[in-house]
PDB file of C-alpha atoms in Angstrom:
ATOM      1  CA  MET W   1     -91.735   8.649  48.118  1.00  0.00           C
ATOM      2  CA  SER W   2     -95.469   8.450  47.765  1.00  0.00           C
ATOM      3  CA  PRO W   3     -97.365   7.635  50.956  1.00  0.00           C
ATOM      4  CA  LEU W   4     -99.740   5.540  48.816  1.00  0.00           C
ATOM      5  CA  LEU W   5     -96.929   3.313  47.553  1.00  0.00           C
ATOM      6  CA  VAL W   6     -95.397   3.094  51.023  1.00  0.00           C
ATOM      7  CA  ARG W   7     -98.715   2.050  52.571  1.00  0.00           C
ATOM      8  CA  ARG W   8     -99.132  -0.634  49.927  1.00  0.00           C
ATOM      9  CA  LEU W   9     -95.626  -2.029  50.416  1.00  0.00           C
ATOM     10  CA  VAL W  10     -95.952  -1.989  54.207  1.00  0.00           C
ATOM     11  CA  GLY W  11     -99.367  -3.633  53.867  1.00  0.00           C
ATOM     12  CA  GLU W  12     -97.726  -6.429  51.878  1.00  0.00           C
ATOM     13  CA  GLY W  13     -95.304  -6.933  54.753  1.00  0.00           C
ATOM     14  CA  ARG W  14     -92.296  -5.578  52.902  1.00  0.00           C
ATOM     15  CA  PRO W  15     -89.534  -3.729  54.711  1.00  0.00           C
ATOM     16  CA  VAL W  16     -89.548  -0.102  53.547  1.00  0.00           C
ATOM     17  CA  ARG W  17     -86.917   2.616  53.757  1.00  0.00           C
ATOM     18  CA  VAL W  18     -88.018   6.067  52.613  1.00  0.00           C
ATOM     19  CA  LEU W  19     -85.767   8.899  51.484  1.00  0.00           C
ATOM     20  CA  GLU W  20     -86.897  12.303  52.695  1.00  0.00           C
ATOM     21  CA  ARG W  21     -85.316  15.628  51.834  1.00  0.00           C
ATOM     22  CA  ARG W  22     -86.495  16.885  55.199  1.00  0.00           C
ATOM     23  CA  PRO W  23     -88.407  15.189  58.022  1.00  0.00           C
ATOM     24  CA  SER W  24     -92.164  15.143  57.551  1.00  0.00           C
ATOM     25  CA  ASP W  25     -95.213  13.488  59.043  1.00  0.00           C
ATOM     26  CA  ALA W  26     -96.172  11.810  55.744  1.00  0.00           C
ATOM     27  CA  PHE W  27     -95.129   8.379  57.006  1.00  0.00           C
ATOM     28  CA  ASP W  28     -96.094   8.696  60.672  1.00  0.00           C
ATOM     29  CA  GLY W  29     -97.728   5.543  61.954  1.00  0.00           C
ATOM     30  CA  LEU W  30     -96.151   3.364  59.260  1.00  0.00           C
ATOM     31  CA  GLN W  31     -93.436   0.804  59.911  1.00  0.00           C
ATOM     32  CA  VAL W  32     -90.719   2.444  57.822  1.00  0.00           C
ATOM     33  CA  GLU W  33     -87.057   3.240  58.145  1.00  0.00           C
ATOM     34  CA  ARG W  34     -86.297   6.861  57.301  1.00  0.00           C
ATOM     35  CA  ALA W  35     -83.225   8.198  55.520  1.00  0.00           C
ATOM     36  CA  THR W  36     -82.515  11.845  54.847  1.00  0.00           C
ATOM     37  CA  GLY W  37     -81.205  12.792  51.426  1.00  0.00           C
ATOM     38  CA  ASP W  38     -81.938  14.075  47.960  1.00  0.00           C
ATOM     39  CA  VAL W  39     -81.727  12.654  44.437  1.00  0.00           C
ATOM     40  CA  THR W  40     -79.315  15.455  43.590  1.00  0.00           C
ATOM     41  CA  ASP W  41     -76.909  14.247  46.321  1.00  0.00           C
ATOM     42  CA  PRO W  42     -75.265  10.968  45.238  1.00  0.00           C
ATOM     43  CA  GLU W  43     -73.634  10.319  48.623  1.00  0.00           C
ATOM     44  CA  SER W  44     -76.959  10.559  50.462  1.00  0.00           C
ATOM     45  CA  LEU W  45     -78.393   8.070  47.964  1.00  0.00           C
ATOM     46  CA  ARG W  46     -75.528   5.645  48.519  1.00  0.00           C
ATOM     47  CA  ARG W  47     -76.133   5.750  52.272  1.00  0.00           C
ATOM     48  CA  ALA W  48     -79.899   5.334  51.824  1.00  0.00           C
ATOM     49  CA  ALA W  49     -79.554   2.434  49.368  1.00  0.00           C
ATOM     50  CA  ASP W  50     -76.944   0.534  51.383  1.00  0.00           C
ATOM     51  CA  GLY W  51     -78.343  -2.946  51.982  1.00  0.00           C
ATOM     52  CA  ALA W  52     -81.634  -2.188  50.218  1.00  0.00           C
ATOM     53  CA  GLY W  53     -83.526  -4.481  47.894  1.00  0.00           C
ATOM     54  CA  PRO W  54     -85.747  -3.018  45.170  1.00  0.00           C
ATOM     55  CA  VAL W  55     -85.580   0.764  44.772  1.00  0.00           C
ATOM     56  CA  PHE W  56     -88.543   2.883  43.684  1.00  0.00           C
ATOM     57  CA  ASN W  57     -87.834   6.412  42.449  1.00  0.00           C
ATOM     58  CA  LEU W  58     -90.846   8.717  42.371  1.00  0.00           C
ATOM     59  CA  ALA W  59     -88.955  12.013  42.501  1.00  0.00           C
ATOM     60  CA  GLY W  60     -89.711  14.385  39.659  1.00  0.00           C
ATOM     61  CA  ILE W  61     -90.217  17.998  38.693  1.00  0.00           C
ATOM     62  CA  VAL W  62     -92.811  19.093  36.132  1.00  0.00           C
ATOM     63  CA  SER W  63     -92.737  22.620  34.775  1.00  0.00           C
ATOM     64  CA  HIS W  64     -93.242  24.495  31.538  1.00  0.00           C
ATOM     65  CA  LEU W  65     -91.097  27.400  32.679  1.00  0.00           C
ATOM     66  CA  GLU W  66     -87.695  27.910  31.095  1.00  0.00           C
ATOM     67  CA  ARG W  67     -86.285  29.063  34.438  1.00  0.00           C
ATOM     68  CA  ASP W  68     -86.957  25.571  35.862  1.00  0.00           C
ATOM     69  CA  SER W  69     -85.012  23.712  33.173  1.00  0.00           C
ATOM     70  CA  GLY W  70     -81.878  23.406  35.330  1.00  0.00           C
ATOM     71  CA  LEU W  71     -83.822  21.999  38.250  1.00  0.00           C
ATOM     72  CA  MET W  72     -85.686  19.572  35.988  1.00  0.00           C
ATOM     73  CA  GLN W  73     -82.358  18.383  34.549  1.00  0.00           C
ATOM     74  CA  ALA W  74     -80.885  17.973  38.038  1.00  0.00           C
ATOM     75  CA  VAL W  75     -83.848  15.955  39.357  1.00  0.00           C
ATOM     76  CA  ASN W  76     -85.371  14.199  36.337  1.00  0.00           C
ATOM     77  CA  VAL W  77     -82.194  13.251  34.487  1.00  0.00           C
ATOM     78  CA  ASP W  78     -79.158  13.506  36.749  1.00  0.00           C
ATOM     79  CA  GLY W  79     -81.172  12.436  39.796  1.00  0.00           C
ATOM     80  CA  VAL W  80     -82.365   9.280  38.053  1.00  0.00           C
ATOM     81  CA  GLU W  81     -78.775   8.469  37.124  1.00  0.00           C
ATOM     82  CA  HIS W  82     -77.725   8.953  40.760  1.00  0.00           C
ATOM     83  CA  VAL W  83     -80.548   6.703  42.001  1.00  0.00           C
ATOM     84  CA  LEU W  84     -79.685   3.973  39.489  1.00  0.00           C
ATOM     85  CA  THR W  85     -76.008   4.129  40.413  1.00  0.00           C
ATOM     86  CA  ALA W  86     -76.740   3.941  44.136  1.00  0.00           C
ATOM     87  CA  ALA W  87     -79.150   1.024  43.623  1.00  0.00           C
ATOM     88  CA  ARG W  88     -76.658  -0.828  41.439  1.00  0.00           C
ATOM     89  CA  GLU W  89     -73.898  -0.361  44.033  1.00  0.00           C
ATOM     90  CA  ALA W  90     -76.089  -1.350  47.013  1.00  0.00           C
TER      91      ALA W  90
END
């Protein structure tokens, strides 16, 4: 999740839950709930989306290398499907 978007949402007084693949300091000092997971892991998305309102997905891989095509498929296509499913089921 983009720190810029998170700051804006928090600034508007919205409750925010961020999904992080691994803990980072990107959201330190912001009133956010943190969840650990990955767009390639549907179960982690279901846990993160449980009870959530609107869901923003900013995950994506950009590459022109053939060797990255599997990763791009997993994140940009399958990952979006997983996010949409988790959001729909929340």
